[in-house]
Short mmCIF file of C-alpha atoms in Angstrom, two decimals:
data_model
loop_
_atom_site.label_atom_id
_atom_site.label_comp_id
_atom_site.label_asym_id
_atom_site.label_seq_id
_atom_site.Cartn_x
_atom_site.Cartn_y
_atom_site.Cartn_z
CA MET A 1 25.07 -22.52 -12.98
CA LYS A 2 21.44 -21.62 -13.66
CA GLY A 3 20.34 -18.01 -13.92
CA LYS A 4 18.09 -16.25 -11.44
CA THR A 5 14.66 -14.71 -11.85
CA PHE A 6 13.85 -11.18 -10.70
CA ALA A 7 12.22 -12.47 -7.52
CA GLU A 8 15.16 -14.73 -6.69
CA LYS A 9 17.52 -11.77 -7.00
CA VAL A 10 15.46 -9.34 -4.91
CA LEU A 11 14.80 -11.88 -2.16
CA GLY A 12 18.30 -13.34 -2.38
CA SER A 13 17.35 -17.03 -2.36
CA PRO A 14 16.21 -19.75 -4.77
CA VAL A 15 12.59 -20.60 -5.55
CA GLY A 16 10.71 -22.18 -2.66
CA SER A 17 12.89 -20.70 0.07
CA ILE A 18 11.33 -19.01 3.09
CA VAL A 19 13.27 -15.85 3.87
CA PHE A 20 12.91 -12.98 6.33
CA ARG A 21 13.40 -9.51 4.87
CA LYS A 22 12.89 -5.88 5.86
CA PRO A 23 10.73 -4.15 3.20
CA ASP A 24 11.85 -0.74 1.94
CA LEU A 25 8.31 0.64 2.01
CA ILE A 26 5.20 -0.42 3.96
CA LEU A 27 1.95 0.95 2.54
CA SER A 28 -1.40 1.35 4.24
CA HIS A 29 -4.46 3.52 3.65
CA ASP A 30 -7.82 3.96 5.39
CA ASN A 31 -7.23 0.61 7.08
CA THR A 32 -4.48 2.31 9.10
CA ALA A 33 -7.11 3.01 11.79
CA SER A 34 -7.60 -0.72 12.24
CA ILE A 35 -3.89 -1.48 11.89
CA GLU A 36 -3.02 0.92 14.71
CA LYS A 37 -5.45 -0.88 17.04
CA ILE A 38 -3.87 -4.22 16.15
CA PHE A 39 -0.42 -2.66 16.66
CA ARG A 40 -1.46 -1.58 20.18
CA LYS A 41 -2.80 -5.09 20.91
CA MET A 42 0.68 -6.35 20.02
CA ASN A 43 1.96 -3.99 22.71
CA GLY A 44 3.38 -1.77 20.01
CA GLN A 45 4.62 1.51 21.41
CA ARG A 46 7.07 2.91 18.87
CA LEU A 47 7.38 2.26 15.16
CA PHE A 48 10.39 0.26 14.03
CA ASP A 49 11.16 2.88 11.37
CA PRO A 50 8.66 5.67 10.49
CA GLU A 51 10.69 6.42 7.34
CA ARG A 52 9.55 3.15 5.81
CA LEU A 53 5.82 3.85 6.20
CA MET A 54 3.57 5.39 3.56
CA ILE A 55 -0.02 6.17 4.55
CA THR A 56 -2.75 7.50 2.25
CA LEU A 57 -6.39 8.37 2.91
CA ASP A 58 -8.21 7.36 -0.26
CA HIS A 59 -10.78 4.57 -0.02
CA ASN A 60 -13.48 6.72 1.61
CA ALA A 61 -12.20 10.19 0.75
CA PRO A 62 -13.77 12.48 1.69
CA PRO A 63 -15.51 10.62 4.55
CA THR A 64 -19.25 10.08 4.14
CA ASN A 65 -20.15 9.47 7.79
CA ALA A 66 -18.95 10.28 11.31
CA LYS A 67 -17.34 6.87 11.86
CA LEU A 68 -15.12 7.26 8.81
CA ALA A 69 -14.35 10.87 9.68
CA ASN A 70 -13.25 9.79 13.16
CA ASP A 71 -11.07 7.05 11.65
CA TYR A 72 -9.44 9.62 9.40
CA GLN A 73 -8.76 11.91 12.33
CA GLN A 74 -7.34 9.01 14.35
CA ILE A 75 -4.95 8.30 11.45
CA ARG A 76 -3.90 11.96 11.21
CA ASN A 77 -3.18 12.04 14.92
CA PHE A 78 -1.19 8.80 14.69
CA VAL A 79 0.84 10.10 11.74
CA SER A 80 1.62 13.34 13.56
CA SER A 81 2.63 11.69 16.82
CA SER A 82 4.73 9.02 15.07
CA GLY A 83 6.74 11.32 12.80
CA ILE A 84 5.59 9.70 9.54
CA ARG A 85 6.62 11.88 6.59
CA ARG A 86 5.12 9.89 3.72
CA PHE A 87 1.52 10.84 4.50
CA HIS A 88 -1.08 11.78 1.88
CA ASP A 89 -4.33 13.20 3.22
CA ALA A 90 -7.81 12.90 1.71
CA GLY A 91 -7.98 14.42 -1.75
CA GLU A 92 -4.33 13.93 -2.63
CA GLY A 93 -5.08 10.74 -4.51
CA ILE A 94 -5.11 6.95 -4.55
CA CYS A 95 -2.29 5.18 -2.73
CA HIS A 96 -1.10 3.19 -5.75
CA GLN A 97 -0.89 6.33 -7.89
CA LEU A 98 0.94 8.25 -5.16
CA MET A 99 3.34 5.33 -4.71
CA ALA A 100 4.79 6.42 -8.05
CA ARG A 101 6.51 9.24 -6.12
CA HIS A 102 8.27 6.82 -3.80
CA ALA A 103 8.85 3.47 -5.56
CA ARG A 104 12.27 2.91 -7.08
CA PRO A 105 13.93 0.04 -8.98
CA GLY A 106 14.93 -2.95 -6.89
CA MET A 107 12.84 -1.98 -3.87
CA LEU A 108 10.90 -4.49 -1.81
CA ILE A 109 7.46 -2.98 -1.15
CA VAL A 110 4.52 -4.42 0.76
CA GLY A 111 1.11 -2.93 1.43
CA SER A 112 -2.17 -3.73 3.15
CA ASP A 113 -3.93 -3.66 -0.21
CA SER A 114 -4.00 -6.35 -2.88
CA HIS A 115 -3.16 -3.90 -5.66
CA THR A 116 0.18 -2.94 -4.12
CA CYS A 117 1.55 -4.91 -7.07
CA THR A 118 1.01 -1.75 -9.19
CA ALA A 119 4.46 -0.56 -8.13
CA GLY A 120 6.00 -3.33 -10.21
CA ALA A 121 5.85 -0.82 -13.05
CA PHE A 122 8.88 0.79 -11.38
CA ASN A 123 10.95 -2.41 -11.29
CA ALA A 124 10.08 -3.03 -7.65
CA LEU A 125 8.96 -6.29 -6.07
CA ALA A 126 5.63 -5.10 -4.67
CA ALA A 127 3.09 -7.39 -3.02
CA GLY A 128 -0.05 -7.17 -0.92
CA ILE A 129 -0.31 -8.34 2.68
CA ASP A 130 -3.02 -8.08 5.34
CA ARG A 131 -3.55 -5.64 8.20
CA THR A 132 -2.21 -7.84 10.98
CA GLU A 133 1.03 -8.44 9.12
CA THR A 134 1.33 -4.70 8.48
CA ALA A 135 0.98 -4.05 12.22
CA GLY A 136 3.70 -6.61 12.85
CA LEU A 137 5.97 -4.83 10.39
CA TRP A 138 5.38 -1.54 12.15
CA LYS A 139 6.72 -3.17 15.29
CA THR A 140 9.57 -5.36 14.00
CA GLY A 141 10.32 -4.08 10.48
CA GLU A 142 10.65 -7.65 9.21
CA THR A 143 8.41 -10.35 7.75
CA TRP A 144 8.64 -13.65 5.91
CA PHE A 145 8.49 -14.24 2.16
CA ARG A 146 8.28 -17.40 0.14
CA VAL A 147 10.42 -16.98 -2.97
CA PRO A 148 7.90 -17.54 -5.77
CA GLU A 149 8.22 -19.33 -9.04
CA SER A 150 7.92 -17.02 -12.02
CA LEU A 151 5.85 -16.60 -15.16
CA LYS A 152 7.65 -15.04 -18.13
CA ILE A 153 5.42 -13.13 -20.55
CA THR A 154 7.22 -12.03 -23.71
CA LEU A 155 5.55 -9.26 -25.70
CA ILE A 156 6.27 -8.84 -29.40
CA GLY A 157 4.83 -6.52 -32.04
CA GLN A 158 2.82 -3.35 -31.43
CA LEU A 159 -0.65 -2.63 -30.11
CA PRO A 160 -3.10 -1.81 -32.92
CA LEU A 161 -5.07 1.43 -33.04
CA HIS A 162 -7.88 1.49 -30.41
CA VAL A 163 -6.21 -1.26 -28.36
CA TYR A 164 -4.75 -0.32 -24.99
CA ALA A 165 -2.81 -1.67 -22.03
CA LYS A 166 -6.11 -2.48 -20.28
CA ASP A 167 -7.04 -4.73 -23.20
CA LEU A 168 -3.70 -6.53 -22.91
CA ALA A 169 -4.08 -7.06 -19.16
CA LEU A 170 -7.65 -8.35 -19.44
CA TYR A 171 -6.65 -10.56 -22.37
CA ILE A 172 -3.94 -12.20 -20.24
CA ILE A 173 -6.41 -12.78 -17.40
CA GLY A 174 -8.92 -14.25 -19.83
CA MET A 175 -6.27 -16.51 -21.28
CA ILE A 176 -4.80 -17.93 -18.04
CA GLY A 177 -7.72 -17.45 -15.63
CA ALA A 178 -8.23 -15.90 -12.20
CA ASP A 179 -5.69 -18.30 -10.68
CA GLY A 180 -3.46 -18.74 -13.70
CA ALA A 181 -0.55 -16.98 -12.00
CA ASP A 182 -1.29 -18.15 -8.46
CA TYR A 183 1.62 -17.21 -6.16
CA LEU A 184 3.81 -16.43 -9.19
CA SER A 185 6.04 -13.47 -9.93
CA VAL A 186 5.06 -12.25 -13.40
CA GLU A 187 7.89 -10.78 -15.50
CA PHE A 188 7.28 -8.85 -18.72
CA HIS A 189 9.94 -9.22 -21.40
CA GLY A 190 10.40 -8.57 -25.11
CA GLU A 191 10.53 -5.78 -27.66
CA GLY A 192 6.85 -5.05 -27.13
CA VAL A 193 7.56 -3.81 -23.60
CA LYS A 194 9.44 -0.81 -25.00
CA GLN A 195 6.28 0.76 -26.42
CA LEU A 196 4.45 0.56 -23.09
CA THR A 197 4.49 3.82 -21.13
CA ILE A 198 4.76 3.93 -17.34
CA ASP A 199 1.00 4.56 -17.23
CA ASP A 200 0.50 1.42 -19.33
CA ARG A 201 2.78 -0.60 -17.09
CA MET A 202 0.96 0.55 -13.96
CA THR A 203 -2.35 -0.61 -15.44
CA ILE A 204 -0.94 -4.03 -16.32
CA ALA A 205 0.89 -4.52 -13.02
CA ASN A 206 -2.24 -3.43 -11.13
CA LEU A 207 -4.24 -6.27 -12.65
CA ALA A 208 -1.68 -8.93 -11.72
CA SER A 209 -3.70 -9.44 -8.55
CA GLU A 210 -6.67 -10.56 -10.65
CA MET A 211 -4.68 -13.44 -12.12
CA GLY A 212 -3.54 -14.58 -8.66
CA ALA A 213 0.04 -13.30 -8.91
CA LYS A 214 2.26 -12.35 -5.99
CA ASN A 215 3.63 -9.49 -8.07
CA ALA A 216 4.23 -8.28 -11.61
CA VAL A 217 7.34 -6.45 -12.74
CA PHE A 218 8.78 -4.58 -15.70
CA PRO A 219 12.46 -4.14 -16.59
CA PRO A 220 14.62 -1.17 -15.53
CA ASP A 221 14.78 0.12 -19.10
CA GLU A 222 15.12 3.46 -20.86
CA VAL A 223 11.38 4.12 -20.58
CA LEU A 224 11.65 3.99 -16.79
CA LYS A 225 14.85 6.04 -16.73
CA LYS A 226 13.21 8.75 -18.80
CA HIS A 227 10.18 8.77 -16.52
CA LEU A 228 12.18 8.97 -13.29
CA GLU A 229 14.68 11.37 -14.80
CA GLU A 230 17.50 9.62 -13.00
CA ASP A 231 20.02 6.93 -13.68
CA PHE A 232 19.99 3.58 -11.88
CA SER A 233 21.02 -0.01 -12.35
CA GLY A 234 17.83 -1.75 -11.25
CA ILE A 235 17.40 -5.52 -11.05
CA TRP A 236 16.41 -7.92 -13.80
CA ALA A 237 16.31 -11.63 -14.47
CA ASP A 238 19.22 -13.48 -16.01
CA PRO A 239 18.77 -14.75 -19.58
CA GLU A 240 19.22 -18.32 -18.28
CA ALA A 241 16.59 -17.98 -15.54
CA ILE A 242 14.17 -20.89 -15.15
CA TYR A 243 10.42 -20.22 -15.26
CA LYS A 244 7.41 -22.27 -14.28
CA ARG A 245 5.68 -21.12 -17.46
CA GLU A 246 6.48 -18.96 -20.48
CA ILE A 247 3.96 -17.18 -22.72
CA THR A 248 4.52 -15.13 -25.85
CA ILE A 249 1.90 -12.59 -26.95
CA ASP A 250 1.90 -10.80 -30.30
CA LEU A 251 0.42 -7.41 -29.45
CA GLY A 252 -0.58 -6.91 -33.07
CA ASN A 253 -3.15 -9.71 -32.75
CA LEU A 254 -5.04 -8.08 -29.86
CA PHE A 255 -8.40 -6.30 -30.04
CA PRO A 256 -10.67 -4.42 -27.62
CA VAL A 257 -12.01 -6.68 -24.87
CA VAL A 258 -14.44 -6.48 -21.98
CA SER A 259 -14.49 -8.36 -18.68
CA CYS A 260 -18.08 -9.43 -18.07
CA PRO A 261 -19.97 -10.02 -14.80
CA HIS A 262 -19.24 -11.45 -12.30
CA GLN A 263 -15.63 -12.57 -12.62
CA VAL A 264 -12.66 -10.68 -13.99
CA ASP A 265 -11.61 -13.66 -16.12
CA HIS A 266 -14.96 -13.63 -17.96
CA VAL A 267 -13.24 -11.85 -20.84
CA ARG A 268 -14.96 -11.36 -24.19
CA ALA A 269 -14.16 -9.42 -27.32
CA ALA A 270 -16.03 -6.13 -27.17
CA ASP A 271 -17.76 -7.24 -30.37
CA GLU A 272 -19.30 -10.19 -28.48
CA VAL A 273 -21.10 -7.97 -25.97
CA GLU A 274 -21.72 -4.96 -28.21
CA ASP A 275 -25.08 -3.23 -27.71
CA THR A 276 -25.41 -4.35 -24.08
CA PRO A 277 -27.26 -1.41 -22.49
CA ILE A 278 -25.51 0.54 -19.72
CA GLY A 279 -26.75 3.02 -17.14
CA GLN A 280 -23.45 4.06 -15.57
CA ALA A 281 -19.88 4.54 -16.76
CA VAL A 282 -16.81 5.03 -14.56
CA ILE A 283 -13.38 6.26 -15.66
CA GLY A 284 -10.81 6.32 -12.87
CA THR A 285 -9.57 4.16 -9.96
CA CYS A 286 -6.00 2.94 -9.39
CA THR A 287 -6.21 1.04 -12.66
CA ASN A 288 -7.08 3.80 -15.13
CA GLY A 289 -7.35 7.23 -13.49
CA ARG A 290 -4.14 8.64 -14.90
CA LEU A 291 -3.72 11.70 -17.12
CA SER A 292 -3.26 9.62 -20.26
CA ASP A 293 -6.58 7.87 -19.51
CA LEU A 294 -8.42 11.19 -19.07
CA ARG A 295 -6.87 12.49 -22.30
CA ILE A 296 -8.19 9.47 -24.19
CA ALA A 297 -11.67 9.92 -22.72
CA ALA A 298 -11.71 13.64 -23.51
CA SER A 299 -10.64 13.04 -27.11
CA ILE A 300 -13.66 10.77 -27.59
CA LEU A 301 -16.16 12.93 -25.69
CA CYS A 302 -15.05 16.32 -27.01
CA GLY A 303 -18.01 18.25 -28.44
CA LYS A 304 -20.43 15.41 -27.71
CA LYS A 305 -22.96 14.57 -25.00
CA VAL A 306 -23.21 11.48 -22.86
CA ASP A 307 -26.35 9.46 -23.51
CA LYS A 308 -29.22 10.82 -21.40
CA GLY A 309 -29.68 7.47 -19.70
CA VAL A 310 -26.05 7.22 -18.54
CA GLN A 311 -24.33 8.60 -15.44
CA LEU A 312 -20.65 9.17 -16.30
CA LEU A 313 -18.27 9.44 -13.33
CA ILE A 314 -14.69 10.66 -13.75
CA ILE A 315 -12.26 10.11 -10.87
CA PRO A 316 -8.70 11.42 -11.32
CA ALA A 317 -6.20 9.19 -9.55
CA SER A 318 -4.48 12.13 -7.84
CA ARG A 319 -4.80 15.85 -7.22
CA GLU A 320 -1.77 16.40 -9.43
CA ILE A 321 -3.52 14.62 -12.30
CA TYR A 322 -6.71 16.59 -11.60
CA LEU A 323 -4.83 19.90 -11.83
CA GLN A 324 -3.01 18.85 -15.00
CA ALA A 325 -6.32 17.84 -16.55
CA MET A 326 -7.78 21.23 -15.61
CA ASN A 327 -4.82 23.07 -17.13
CA GLU A 328 -5.17 21.12 -20.38
CA GLY A 329 -8.93 21.79 -20.59
CA ILE A 330 -9.70 18.10 -20.16
CA ILE A 331 -11.95 18.61 -17.15
CA GLN A 332 -13.98 21.26 -18.96
CA THR A 333 -14.38 18.95 -21.96
CA LEU A 334 -15.57 16.10 -19.75
CA VAL A 335 -17.99 18.26 -17.75
CA GLU A 336 -19.46 19.76 -20.91
CA ALA A 337 -20.01 16.24 -22.17
CA GLY A 338 -22.12 15.53 -19.08
CA ALA A 339 -19.63 13.89 -16.71
CA ASN A 340 -19.56 14.20 -12.93
CA ILE A 341 -16.05 14.77 -11.58
CA LEU A 342 -15.37 13.17 -8.18
CA SER A 343 -12.59 13.92 -5.72
CA PRO A 344 -9.35 11.99 -6.33
CA SER A 345 -10.09 8.75 -4.49
CA CYS A 346 -11.14 5.15 -4.97
CA GLY A 347 -14.67 6.38 -5.69
CA PRO A 348 -17.35 3.68 -5.95
CA CYS A 349 -14.90 0.86 -6.79
CA LEU A 350 -15.04 -0.71 -3.32
CA GLY A 351 -18.71 0.14 -2.82
CA THR A 352 -18.27 2.75 -0.09
CA GLY A 353 -17.87 6.07 -1.92
CA GLN A 354 -20.04 8.15 -4.20
CA GLY A 355 -21.47 6.57 -7.33
CA ILE A 356 -23.12 3.36 -6.07
CA PRO A 357 -25.26 1.98 -8.93
CA ALA A 358 -28.97 1.23 -8.69
CA ASP A 359 -30.60 -2.21 -8.92
CA GLY A 360 -30.59 -3.70 -12.39
CA ILE A 361 -28.03 -1.23 -13.75
CA ASN A 362 -25.22 -2.34 -16.02
CA VAL A 363 -22.01 -0.44 -15.24
CA ILE A 364 -19.01 -0.20 -17.53
CA SER A 365 -15.89 0.75 -15.61
CA THR A 366 -12.13 1.05 -15.89
CA ALA A 367 -11.75 -0.52 -12.43
CA ASN A 368 -10.16 -3.89 -11.69
CA ARG A 369 -12.93 -6.05 -10.13
CA ASN A 370 -16.50 -6.94 -11.00
CA PHE A 371 -17.50 -9.44 -8.30
CA PRO A 372 -21.15 -9.39 -7.16
CA GLY A 373 -21.65 -6.36 -4.92
CA ARG A 374 -18.21 -4.98 -5.70
CA MET A 375 -19.52 -1.44 -6.28
CA GLY A 376 -21.87 -1.59 -3.31
CA ASN A 377 -24.92 -3.17 -4.94
CA LYS A 378 -25.03 -6.90 -5.69
CA ASN A 379 -28.06 -6.27 -7.93
CA ALA A 380 -25.94 -4.30 -10.41
CA ALA A 381 -23.65 -5.84 -13.05
CA ILE A 382 -20.14 -4.54 -13.73
CA TYR A 383 -18.25 -4.73 -17.02
CA LEU A 384 -14.56 -3.77 -17.13
CA ALA A 385 -12.89 -2.14 -20.11
CA SER A 386 -10.40 0.48 -21.29
CA PRO A 387 -11.04 4.23 -20.84
CA ALA A 388 -11.65 4.54 -24.59
CA LEU A 389 -14.31 1.87 -24.66
CA VAL A 390 -15.95 3.22 -21.49
CA ALA A 391 -16.10 6.75 -22.94
CA LEU A 392 -17.50 5.57 -26.25
CA SER A 393 -20.08 3.39 -24.52
CA ALA A 394 -21.17 6.34 -22.36
CA LEU A 395 -21.92 8.28 -25.53
CA GLU A 396 -23.94 5.48 -27.06
CA GLY A 397 -25.72 4.25 -23.93
CA LYS A 398 -24.57 0.73 -24.73
CA ILE A 399 -21.31 -1.17 -24.97
CA THR A 400 -19.69 -0.03 -28.17
CA SER A 401 -16.47 -1.25 -29.72
CA LEU A 402 -13.78 0.35 -31.82
CA PRO A 403 -13.33 -0.42 -34.64
CA LYS A 404 -16.87 -1.51 -35.48
CA GLY A 405 -17.90 -4.58 -37.40
CA LYS A 406 -14.75 -6.65 -37.15
CA GLY A 407 -16.43 -9.62 -35.47
CA TYR A 408 -13.60 -10.40 -33.07
CA ARG A 409 -14.03 -13.37 -30.74
CA CYS A 410 -12.10 -14.59 -27.70
CA ASN A 411 -11.30 -18.29 -27.88
CA PHE A 412 -9.57 -19.15 -24.63
CA ASN A 413 -8.89 -22.83 -24.15
CA ARG A 414 -9.74 -23.06 -20.47
CA ARG A 415 -12.61 -23.69 -18.10
CA GLU A 416 -14.44 -20.48 -17.26
CA THR A 417 -15.00 -19.43 -13.66
CA THR A 418 -18.54 -19.83 -12.36
CA THR A 419 -20.06 -17.43 -9.83
CA PHE A 420 -21.90 -19.26 -7.05
CA GLU A 421 -24.50 -18.12 -4.55
CA ILE A 422 -26.14 -20.73 -2.33
CA PRO A 423 -29.96 -20.25 -2.17
CA PRO A 424 -31.28 -19.56 1.35
CA ASP A 425 -33.36 -22.77 1.36
CA VAL A 426 -30.37 -25.00 0.56
CA ASN A 427 -28.40 -26.53 3.44
CA ARG A 428 -24.65 -27.01 2.92
CA ARG A 429 -23.75 -28.05 6.49
CA PHE A 430 -23.44 -31.80 7.09
CA ASN A 431 -22.13 -33.16 10.41
CA GLY A 432 -20.21 -29.95 11.05
CA VAL A 433 -18.77 -29.75 7.53
CA TRP A 434 -19.69 -26.97 5.11
CA ASP A 435 -19.69 -28.55 1.65
CA TYR A 436 -18.61 -26.06 -1.03
CA ARG A 437 -16.35 -28.49 -2.91
CA GLU A 438 -17.63 -27.50 -6.38
CA VAL A 439 -17.09 -23.79 -5.72
CA ASN A 440 -13.96 -22.24 -7.22
CA ASN A 441 -12.73 -18.65 -6.85
CA LEU A 442 -14.80 -17.90 -3.76
CA ASN A 443 -13.66 -14.32 -3.24
CA THR A 444 -13.32 -12.12 -0.19
CA ASP A 445 -16.13 -9.80 -1.36
CA GLN A 446 -18.52 -12.74 -1.07
CA MET A 447 -17.07 -13.69 2.32
CA PHE A 448 -17.29 -10.17 3.73
CA ALA A 449 -18.79 -7.32 1.70
CA GLY A 450 -16.55 -4.45 0.66
CA ASN A 451 -19.05 -1.85 1.84
CA LEU A 452 -18.65 -3.23 5.39
CA THR A 453 -14.86 -3.20 5.36
CA TYR A 454 -14.57 0.23 6.97
CA ALA A 455 -17.85 0.17 8.86
CA ILE A 456 -16.43 -2.75 10.86
CA ASN A 457 -12.71 -2.82 11.60
CA SER A 458 -10.81 -6.09 11.37
CA SER A 459 -9.79 -5.50 14.99
CA GLU A 460 -13.43 -6.21 15.96
CA PRO A 461 -13.89 -9.96 15.34
CA GLU A 462 -17.17 -10.26 17.23
CA LYS A 463 -18.73 -7.70 14.87
CA ILE A 464 -17.41 -9.47 11.76
CA ALA A 465 -18.77 -12.94 12.48
CA PRO A 466 -22.50 -12.15 11.90
CA HIS A 467 -21.75 -10.95 8.36
CA LEU A 468 -19.54 -13.80 7.16
CA MET A 469 -20.46 -15.29 3.77
CA GLU A 470 -23.45 -12.94 3.35
CA GLY A 471 -22.72 -12.62 -0.36
CA PHE A 472 -22.45 -16.38 -0.83
CA ASP A 473 -24.35 -18.46 1.74
CA ARG A 474 -26.58 -16.54 4.14
CA ASN A 475 -27.05 -19.63 6.31
CA PHE A 476 -23.37 -19.77 7.22
CA ALA A 477 -23.14 -17.00 9.84
CA GLU A 478 -26.37 -18.15 11.49
CA LYS A 479 -25.62 -21.88 11.65
CA ALA A 480 -21.83 -22.20 11.83
CA GLU A 481 -20.54 -23.63 15.10
CA LYS A 482 -17.23 -23.90 16.85
CA GLY A 483 -15.27 -26.85 15.45
CA ASP A 484 -16.88 -26.72 11.99
CA ILE A 485 -14.83 -27.40 8.85
CA ILE A 486 -15.13 -25.71 5.45
CA ILE A 487 -14.42 -27.71 2.28
CA CYS A 488 -14.06 -25.72 -0.94
CA GLY A 489 -12.52 -25.78 -4.42
CA GLU A 490 -9.77 -23.82 -6.13
CA ASN A 491 -8.38 -20.32 -5.51
CA PHE A 492 -10.18 -19.95 -2.18
CA GLY A 493 -10.09 -16.39 -0.83
CA CYS A 494 -9.11 -14.58 -4.03
CA GLY A 495 -9.67 -10.85 -4.40
CA SER A 496 -9.10 -8.19 -1.78
CA SER A 497 -6.46 -8.35 0.95
CA ARG A 498 -9.09 -7.67 3.65
CA GLU A 499 -8.49 -9.97 6.59
CA HIS A 500 -12.06 -9.85 7.91
CA PRO A 501 -12.90 -13.39 6.66
CA THR A 502 -9.93 -15.04 8.38
CA VAL A 503 -10.51 -13.00 11.55
CA GLY A 504 -14.20 -13.94 11.47
CA PHE A 505 -13.62 -17.64 10.80
CA THR A 506 -11.17 -17.76 13.71
CA CYS A 507 -13.63 -15.95 15.96
CA LEU A 508 -16.33 -18.50 15.10
CA GLY A 509 -13.93 -21.32 15.92
CA ILE A 510 -13.72 -22.83 12.43
CA ARG A 511 -11.38 -25.79 12.93
CA ALA A 512 -9.98 -25.97 9.40
CA VAL A 513 -10.52 -24.95 5.79
CA ILE A 514 -9.73 -27.73 3.30
CA VAL A 515 -9.31 -26.58 -0.29
CA LYS A 516 -7.96 -27.56 -3.67
CA SER A 517 -5.92 -24.34 -3.75
CA VAL A 518 -5.83 -21.03 -1.91
CA ALA A 519 -5.15 -17.42 -2.93
CA ARG A 520 -1.79 -16.10 -1.74
CA ILE A 521 -2.84 -13.19 0.49
CA PHE A 522 -5.63 -15.22 2.08
CA PHE A 523 -3.10 -17.96 2.85
CA ARG A 524 -0.80 -15.46 4.59
CA SER A 525 -3.74 -13.98 6.47
CA ALA A 526 -4.85 -17.43 7.65
CA ILE A 527 -1.38 -18.06 9.05
CA ASN A 528 -1.45 -14.70 10.83
CA GLN A 529 -4.82 -15.47 12.42
CA GLY A 530 -4.08 -19.10 13.32
CA LEU A 531 -6.69 -20.43 10.87
CA ASN A 532 -5.79 -23.91 9.59
CA ILE A 533 -5.68 -23.97 5.79
CA LEU A 534 -5.14 -27.44 4.31
CA VAL A 535 -4.46 -27.67 0.58
CA LEU A 536 -5.59 -31.22 -0.17
CA PRO A 537 -7.22 -31.42 -3.61
CA GLU A 538 -7.57 -35.20 -3.37
CA ALA A 539 -9.50 -34.93 -0.11
CA VAL A 540 -11.84 -32.29 -1.55
CA LYS A 541 -12.49 -34.46 -4.57
CA ALA A 542 -13.15 -37.55 -2.45
CA TYR A 543 -15.44 -35.90 0.10
CA ARG A 544 -19.18 -36.62 0.03
CA PRO A 545 -21.81 -34.98 2.24
CA GLY A 546 -22.00 -36.76 5.58
CA ASP A 547 -18.48 -38.21 5.41
CA PRO A 548 -16.55 -37.89 8.69
CA VAL A 549 -13.62 -35.49 8.41
#
């Protein structure tokens, strides 16, 4: 009898099965305002179980305009009237950091955010879903899951000095690509896991979304037991479990890396991009805003001054972390070095908070995405790196590696993702078919900009449609007609869990989207909205402009 993977055990069925389960926790954040409206459209009156909900105000905290402030107040009123206890108001922190208070081994957790997978650090099966599905869960408490195949990553050895969990996560993404773990459950095994702290594991699990994974998970080991200060059995894969793919990584061979614009899998050794000038540095977000990250930054910046041409933003991931950093003198060290400290929140990561970069500025950040326009300005370029490398680069005014002069190089044996933008004078519509067949990894930021996500709710389809594809093909929203078909390449709809693109396509009357492959959350969202997604790589390859479809 074959063994079972972690996902097979949690979901209670073999790979490929479709099962219906009741999640232990259902996460939402600022998008709760939109979710409640969808819930009411479903004739939702009472929540299935308020004890299962966790709601956090973080993406636009504190609100920067009246519309957002009204959304926040709507959410507070909803929480109060519904008896929801797991509520974290603006300033308390980022949802994925605060989830650390609630996630426990063996739980099934879903959230209306693609980085819900962060909770895999706590031996939970945690996955992102869209807003409509979240509203459905509020009403029924149950949703469907496809039991995923699994990727086993075995870690051996120890991380060298100046190499961090962020380097490991980016290295994996660089090695397997933005869709290298598409719809997979990623399990981390091996002796090397034991040296990874819970903070490290949260960083790595957080970035599982950027390799296309359904979830990432760590074992219920002594490190977790010490962190939770409680005993538990947890759930883990059998030794005889069968995996779609297995990878072994010697941590001792790693070196500092940087993800370069405009795709997360554009990973280079820091040495390869050293001396690239920067104008802004960001340390924080759900990926690297924890106390250990701030300690690392402070140790590098202590007694020094940030380069005069650099704006350094520090964003603690929670109020608790902020207070701890104050008590340890970390905040004073960072401020004296020239940093601006922002309220615990998502900050500029999505492109809606404080800290939007100017045109032509290179930003180095500890965040998790660097798509065009991700931080609110498509004319800026975002590099992703560890807190140590970001802090050091802020001092120098240019990307700077530790240790210097080693000449490291990344040699990944794979095709690198290309970022596309269709020029305004180029027509891609032929006989009602939009021809994007050579475009891979078309992400949701390009389909619907992050800085519009909370200006326009997903419950307002008629307002979404005029902005569709603005970051990719400006002709689309103007010329698309009811009955049109979209043909595109691999990993269609990767990135954020925002459902605006699927809502907008449905509103326009798009008849079908034919792709080589599709990102997991986008696929679920398309089903929820009644948008036909056809995964037919042979058809995409065979299509030529003008062909009848």
